Amino acid sequence: MNKDKVQIFDTTLRDGEQVPGCKLDTAQKLIIASRLDEMGVDIIEAGFPVSSPGDFLSVSEISKIVKNATVCGLTRAVKNDIDVAAQALQYAKRPRIHTGIGTSESHIVHKLNTTKEDIIARAKAAVAHAKTYVEDVEFYAEDAGRTDNAFLAQVCEEVIKSGATVLNIPDTTGYCLPDEYGAKIKYLKENVKGIDNVTISCHCHNDLGMATANSIAGAINGARQIECTINGIGERAGNTALEEVVMVFKQHPYLNLYTDVNSKQLNEMSRLVSDSMGMMVQPNKAIVGANAFAHSSGIHQDGVIKNRATYEIIDPLDVGVNESSIILTARSGRAALAYRAKKVGYELTKVQLDIVYVEFLKFADIKKEVLDEDIHQIVEASKCLQA
Ligand code: KIV
Ligand code: ZN
C-alpha cells in the first residue's frame, strides 16, 4: 500500500516563541530557520509580521535564506495584517499567508461580539485579500476544537470557495479528546464540498497533555499537515511536539503515513532551540529528554544490556543520540555495574564483581548517581583485584 506524506509545519518561531521569556533575536531565528530547512520540515511559520518591527524583520530575513521550505507569516483576518505579511514574505521562494478568525461560540460572542454571518464574511474577505498576494493561503478557524462541527464545516466550505489552499483546524485550548478531534476531521472530510482539493491541518495545544495524540488522530482521519514545535514549546502547556509526531509515524509504519523530516537531526535541533531560548527540556520529555534513553533500575538495565529492544522502542541513533545510557544508582544491579566497570577498564570476574558490588551499594546509598570516576574509587577501595 502506498504511503501518504504528512507535511510538517513548524511553528517554533511563532507559536513557540510566544512562551514568556523565550524571545529570540533575528540572528537566532535565522539559525533555527536554516536548520529546520535542512532537517526537512515542509513549512516554517516564521512569525506574525504585523505584531512588531522585529517580527517583520525576522520574517523578511528568513524569507531570503530558506531554500526548500515554504515560509509562512501569521495574520488576523484584518486587511492591514495581510498587507504587512505579504510585504514581509516578498523574498520567499514559496510564500504562504496564514490568516483566520475565531469560530467557536465563545470567540464569536465574547471575544469578537459579533454574529456567525459576520465571521463567515470576514473569513472570506481575508482569504480573498491574501489571495491577491500569494497562491498559497492557509485559513485557521481559531478554537475549532470547541466549534460546533456544522458551523465549522460551513466556514470551511466558504473559505475554500474564496481560494484557501490549507484549512487549519486548531484545538486552540487543548480541550479535545483524540477520538473527538479525529471525528471532527472525519466530519469535515465527509461534509465540506471541495475539501479533497485542499490540505487539512492539525494545530493542537497540550493543555490536557493530548496534543500529539490529537494530531495523530487527525492524520489518521485524513489531515495531511501537522503544526508543531521543537520540544513542544508554545502558549501555556505548549503545542504538539515535532519530534514526537515524526517518531510516531516512523515507529508505526502500518499507519502508512510518513514525514520528510530527517529524524537523526532531532536531538541536535532540540538542544539548539532549548539553548537559544534558555528553556530547559524536561528530563523525561519523550524522544529528546536527557532520560529518554537512560536506564537506571537493575531489572531494566539487565534487559537492555542483553538486548536494547527489551526496554527501548526507538534506536537512539535514529534521533541523533549516540547510545543508550546505563545510569548507576542504588537501584542498579550487578549487570549494570559490570557493564560500566568494563567501559572504564575493569574486566571483573564473578567473584570480583560480588566484592565490588557490596562496596558500590554503600557508595550508591550516599550518592545519587555513581559516575565513572567513582567506579575507580570503588574498585580500588574493595581491594578485589587480587581476588
Ligand atoms: O492556537 C491557535 O489557534 C493558533 C492560531 C493562531 C493558528 O495558534
Ligand atoms: Zn496555537
XYZ file of C-alpha atoms and ligand atoms in Angstrom:
396
model
C 0.000 0.000 0.000
C 1.289 3.481 -0.906
C 2.211 5.703 1.995
C 0.844 9.235 2.294
C 3.045 12.123 3.276
C 2.068 14.289 6.253
C 3.542 17.770 5.859
C 5.344 19.143 8.872
C 4.513 22.787 9.595
C 6.930 24.079 12.199
C 5.709 26.991 14.315
C 8.604 27.136 16.815
C 9.380 30.675 15.667
C 5.774 31.877 16.002
C 3.596 29.913 18.485
C 6.741 28.551 20.192
C 8.261 31.965 20.601
C 5.080 33.179 22.387
C 6.405 31.454 25.530
C 7.127 34.097 28.199
C 10.858 34.813 28.430
C 11.750 32.873 25.286
C 12.067 35.764 22.845
C 14.695 35.246 20.143
C 16.506 37.891 18.130
C 16.603 37.826 14.333
C 20.091 36.259 14.199
C 18.976 33.369 16.426
C 15.804 32.902 14.370
C 17.819 32.743 11.160
C 19.994 29.948 12.556
C 16.949 27.955 13.694
C 15.101 28.512 10.394
C 18.017 27.324 8.273
C 18.440 24.210 10.455
C 14.710 23.450 10.209
C 15.002 23.793 6.440
C 17.976 21.395 6.350
C 16.140 18.931 8.600
C 13.316 18.654 6.054
C 10.331 20.482 7.538
C 7.858 21.490 4.829
C 6.612 24.817 6.174
C 8.275 27.252 8.571
C 5.937 29.710 10.263
C 8.465 32.495 10.695
C 6.392 34.961 12.720
C 3.464 37.376 12.920
C 4.781 40.288 10.830
C 2.310 42.982 11.902
C 2.951 42.308 15.596
C 6.279 44.204 15.821
C 9.042 45.641 13.605
C 11.330 42.901 14.965
C 8.953 40.149 13.857
C 8.547 41.800 10.462
C 12.332 41.876 10.027
C 12.700 38.243 11.086
C 10.058 37.022 8.633
C 11.622 39.085 5.859
C 15.198 37.849 6.559
C 14.074 34.220 6.965
C 12.260 34.504 3.607
C 15.579 35.397 1.973
C 17.579 32.437 3.305
C 15.190 29.468 3.342
C 15.931 27.241 0.340
C 13.330 24.460 0.334
C 10.547 25.019 2.845
C 7.520 27.234 2.395
C 7.807 30.349 4.578
C 4.605 31.370 6.288
C 3.509 34.555 8.077
C 0.562 34.732 10.500
C -2.164 37.367 10.308
C -5.565 38.065 11.812
C -8.460 38.399 9.369
C -7.515 42.061 9.055
C -6.587 43.756 5.772
C -3.553 45.601 7.141
C -2.153 42.427 8.792
C -2.337 40.709 5.418
C -0.725 43.639 3.564
C 2.157 43.688 6.060
C 2.611 39.891 5.932
C 2.701 39.958 2.122
C 5.413 42.599 2.267
C 7.458 40.608 4.801
C 7.165 37.480 2.642
C 8.076 39.169 -0.647
C 11.506 37.467 -0.905
C 10.274 33.945 -0.073
C 10.616 31.307 -2.803
C 7.410 29.714 -1.530
C 5.366 32.239 0.471
C 2.235 31.374 2.437
C -0.141 33.714 4.265
C -1.854 32.173 7.309
C -4.988 34.097 8.147
C -8.048 33.323 10.241
C -10.632 34.173 12.857
C -12.344 32.607 15.877
C -15.279 30.329 15.090
C -16.418 28.966 18.472
C -19.396 30.369 20.350
C -17.005 31.721 22.948
C -14.929 33.600 20.375
C -17.917 34.860 18.392
C -19.899 36.087 21.387
C -17.297 37.053 23.993
C -14.135 37.892 22.092
C -15.486 39.347 18.866
C -19.015 40.301 19.987
C -20.453 39.531 16.581
C -22.538 37.023 14.598
C -21.851 33.827 12.671
C -22.690 35.591 9.395
C -20.108 38.285 10.137
C -17.455 35.647 10.932
C -18.029 33.987 7.557
C -17.922 37.335 5.752
C -14.653 38.348 7.473
C -13.087 34.932 6.872
C -13.932 35.022 3.159
C -12.713 38.599 2.756
C -9.398 37.808 4.480
C -8.715 34.760 2.314
C -9.695 36.619 -0.864
C -7.410 39.520 0.066
C -4.464 37.232 0.903
C -5.047 35.518 -2.430
C -4.315 38.783 -4.259
C -0.724 38.446 -2.981
C 0.030 34.699 -2.858
C -1.363 31.473 -4.263
C -0.859 29.542 -1.018
C -3.331 30.752 1.620
C -3.950 28.872 4.852
C -7.077 29.637 6.848
C -7.317 28.941 10.614
C -10.630 28.591 12.398
C -9.458 29.609 15.851
C -10.882 27.428 18.655
C -12.146 24.915 16.087
C -11.757 22.291 18.832
C -14.763 23.820 20.625
C -16.621 24.902 17.475
C -19.842 23.189 16.508
C -18.978 20.849 13.595
C -21.829 22.003 11.339
C -20.795 25.671 11.582
C -17.127 24.766 11.200
C -17.979 22.872 8.001
C -19.880 25.903 6.698
C -16.909 28.215 7.371
C -14.504 25.761 5.725
C -16.672 25.450 2.621
C -16.891 29.210 2.251
C -13.157 29.850 2.602
C -12.391 27.099 0.093
C -14.623 28.974 -2.364
C -12.559 32.120 -1.649
C -9.333 30.291 -2.503
C -7.942 28.769 0.710
C -5.434 26.005 -0.052
C -4.992 24.748 3.518
C -7.603 24.522 6.290
C -6.173 24.697 9.791
C -8.433 23.188 12.478
C -6.827 24.345 15.735
C -7.646 22.848 19.090
C -6.599 26.221 20.466
C -7.373 25.425 24.101
C -6.157 21.809 24.063
C -9.629 20.644 25.100
C -10.422 17.815 22.668
C -10.030 14.105 23.246
C -8.260 12.201 20.453
C -11.461 10.425 19.324
C -13.360 13.716 19.300
C -10.659 15.566 17.346
C -10.293 12.678 14.882
C -14.085 12.618 14.425
C -14.064 16.369 13.729
C -11.570 15.914 10.887
C -13.594 12.971 9.546
C -16.775 15.069 9.691
C -15.116 17.831 7.659
C -13.799 15.304 5.134
C -17.326 13.962 4.684
C -19.326 17.193 4.776
C -17.336 20.002 3.173
C -17.624 20.480 -0.571
C -14.198 20.892 -2.169
C -12.322 19.501 0.849
C -10.426 16.968 -1.280
C -8.732 19.813 -3.158
C -7.229 21.341 -0.009
C -4.968 20.151 2.802
C -6.431 19.774 6.280
C -4.045 20.805 9.035
C -3.971 19.887 12.743
C -2.831 22.541 15.218
C -3.229 21.093 18.703
C -2.342 22.575 22.067
C -1.277 20.498 25.030
C -3.397 21.757 27.936
C -4.524 18.222 28.801
C -1.339 16.548 27.552
C -3.030 15.273 24.402
C -1.628 17.500 21.649
C 0.364 14.761 19.916
C -2.381 12.140 20.331
C -4.919 14.571 18.864
C -2.699 15.452 15.905
C -2.110 11.776 15.129
C -5.879 11.127 15.382
C -6.369 13.996 12.920
C -3.889 12.494 10.460
C -5.437 9.034 10.747
C -8.742 10.652 9.797
C -7.427 12.492 6.763
C -5.407 15.549 7.822
C -2.167 15.811 5.852
C -0.400 18.620 7.683
C 0.565 18.832 11.363
C 1.557 22.094 13.051
C 4.111 21.573 15.770
C 7.120 22.982 17.588
C 10.515 21.691 18.632
C 10.326 20.381 22.232
C 6.554 21.050 22.126
C 7.039 24.633 23.281
C 4.234 27.156 22.853
C 1.440 29.058 24.574
C 0.596 27.752 28.077
C 1.260 23.968 28.096
C 2.650 24.173 24.572
C 1.963 22.747 21.129
C 2.287 19.318 19.555
C 5.966 18.308 19.719
C 7.526 17.932 16.269
C 9.905 15.186 17.397
C 7.006 13.112 18.751
C 4.978 13.317 15.539
C 7.960 12.397 13.369
C 8.810 9.377 15.511
C 5.197 8.174 15.851
C 4.956 7.804 12.065
C 8.421 6.246 11.859
C 7.775 3.710 14.622
C 4.261 2.808 13.406
C 4.736 2.118 9.684
C 1.363 0.331 9.381
C -0.307 3.776 9.649
C 1.030 4.280 6.095
C 1.917 7.882 6.868
C 5.374 9.434 6.749
C 7.166 12.759 7.025
C 10.262 14.014 5.238
C 11.982 15.110 8.447
C 15.450 13.629 8.984
C 14.956 12.190 12.450
C 18.710 11.920 13.040
C 18.783 15.703 13.489
C 16.071 15.802 16.173
C 18.311 15.708 19.219
C 20.615 18.457 17.986
C 17.650 20.591 16.919
C 16.100 20.199 20.359
C 19.310 21.418 22.006
C 19.631 24.342 19.635
C 16.112 25.576 20.454
C 16.499 24.918 24.168
C 19.867 26.730 24.357
C 18.740 29.656 22.187
C 15.595 30.215 24.263
C 17.150 29.370 27.615
C 14.290 26.942 28.110
C 15.312 23.633 29.611
C 13.813 20.417 28.225
C 12.255 18.306 30.992
C 14.499 15.240 31.505
C 11.613 12.805 30.927
C 10.488 14.506 27.682
C 9.701 11.911 25.003
C 12.400 11.494 22.316
C 14.663 14.417 23.298
C 14.711 14.459 27.132
C 18.006 13.633 28.867
C 16.431 10.445 30.267
C 14.704 9.296 27.070
C 17.385 6.612 26.570
C 18.664 6.280 30.141
C 18.070 3.179 32.254
C 18.549 3.142 35.974
C 16.687 0.246 37.596
C 18.521 -3.096 37.822
C 15.788 -5.082 36.047
C 15.665 -2.692 33.066
C 19.441 -2.387 32.867
C 19.890 -6.144 32.776
C 17.331 -6.362 29.931
C 18.857 -3.525 27.897
C 22.412 -4.851 28.272
C 21.222 -8.241 26.939
C 19.168 -6.687 24.151
C 18.487 -2.956 23.758
C 14.990 -3.537 22.342
C 13.817 -5.148 25.601
C 13.110 -1.709 27.036
C 13.610 0.667 24.100
C 11.206 1.089 21.178
C 13.442 3.598 19.390
C 17.061 3.136 18.348
C 18.770 6.199 19.878
C 20.883 6.562 16.720
C 17.650 7.259 14.792
C 17.171 10.502 16.720
C 20.822 11.502 16.861
C 21.687 10.110 20.299
C 24.904 8.054 20.209
C 23.920 5.353 22.668
C 21.578 4.419 25.478
C 22.958 5.134 28.915
C 23.141 2.859 31.893
C 22.920 5.085 34.967
C 24.414 3.697 38.170
C 22.290 4.260 41.259
C 21.453 2.271 44.392
C 18.740 0.576 42.276
C 21.295 -0.823 39.790
C 22.263 -4.463 39.698
C 25.492 -6.356 39.108
C 24.999 -6.474 35.321
C 24.974 -2.680 35.114
C 27.975 -2.330 37.389
C 29.959 -4.904 35.375
C 28.986 -3.128 32.137
C 30.063 0.313 33.340
C 33.219 -1.015 35.052
C 34.240 -2.648 31.763
C 33.785 0.693 29.975
C 36.316 2.315 32.292
C 38.799 -0.560 32.036
C 37.884 -3.253 34.628
C 37.004 -6.718 33.337
C 35.714 -8.138 36.629
C 35.362 -11.848 37.336
C 32.199 -13.045 39.052
C 33.969 -13.205 42.420
C 35.454 -9.718 41.968
C 32.091 -8.333 40.930
C 30.421 -9.674 44.093
C 33.003 -7.894 46.231
C 32.862 -4.620 44.297
C 29.060 -4.674 44.301
C 28.947 -4.603 48.128
C 31.227 -1.551 48.108
C 29.202 0.001 45.282
C 25.907 -0.240 47.197
C 27.409 1.521 50.241
C 28.603 4.301 47.950
C 25.367 4.499 45.937
C 23.242 4.820 49.075
C 25.096 8.031 49.853
C 25.465 9.464 46.341
C 22.504 9.882 43.944
C 24.448 8.783 40.871
C 27.711 6.864 40.613
C 29.994 8.348 37.953
C 32.976 6.911 36.055
C 35.487 8.479 38.447
C 33.582 6.953 41.390
C 33.925 3.487 39.840
C 37.726 3.731 40.043
C 37.452 4.708 43.698
C 35.006 1.886 44.490
C 37.097 -0.780 42.731
C 40.258 0.360 44.478
C 38.503 0.547 47.887
C 37.147 -3.001 47.531
C 40.712 -4.347 47.093
C 39.224 -7.052 44.933
C 41.594 -7.061 42.001
C 43.707 -9.720 43.706
C 40.630 -11.911 44.277
O -3.789 28.023 18.627
C -4.264 28.665 17.672
O -5.459 28.677 17.402
C -3.314 29.426 16.856
C -3.837 30.048 15.602
C -3.398 31.463 15.509
C -3.404 29.229 14.430
O -2.136 29.480 17.163
Zn -1.628 27.887 18.591
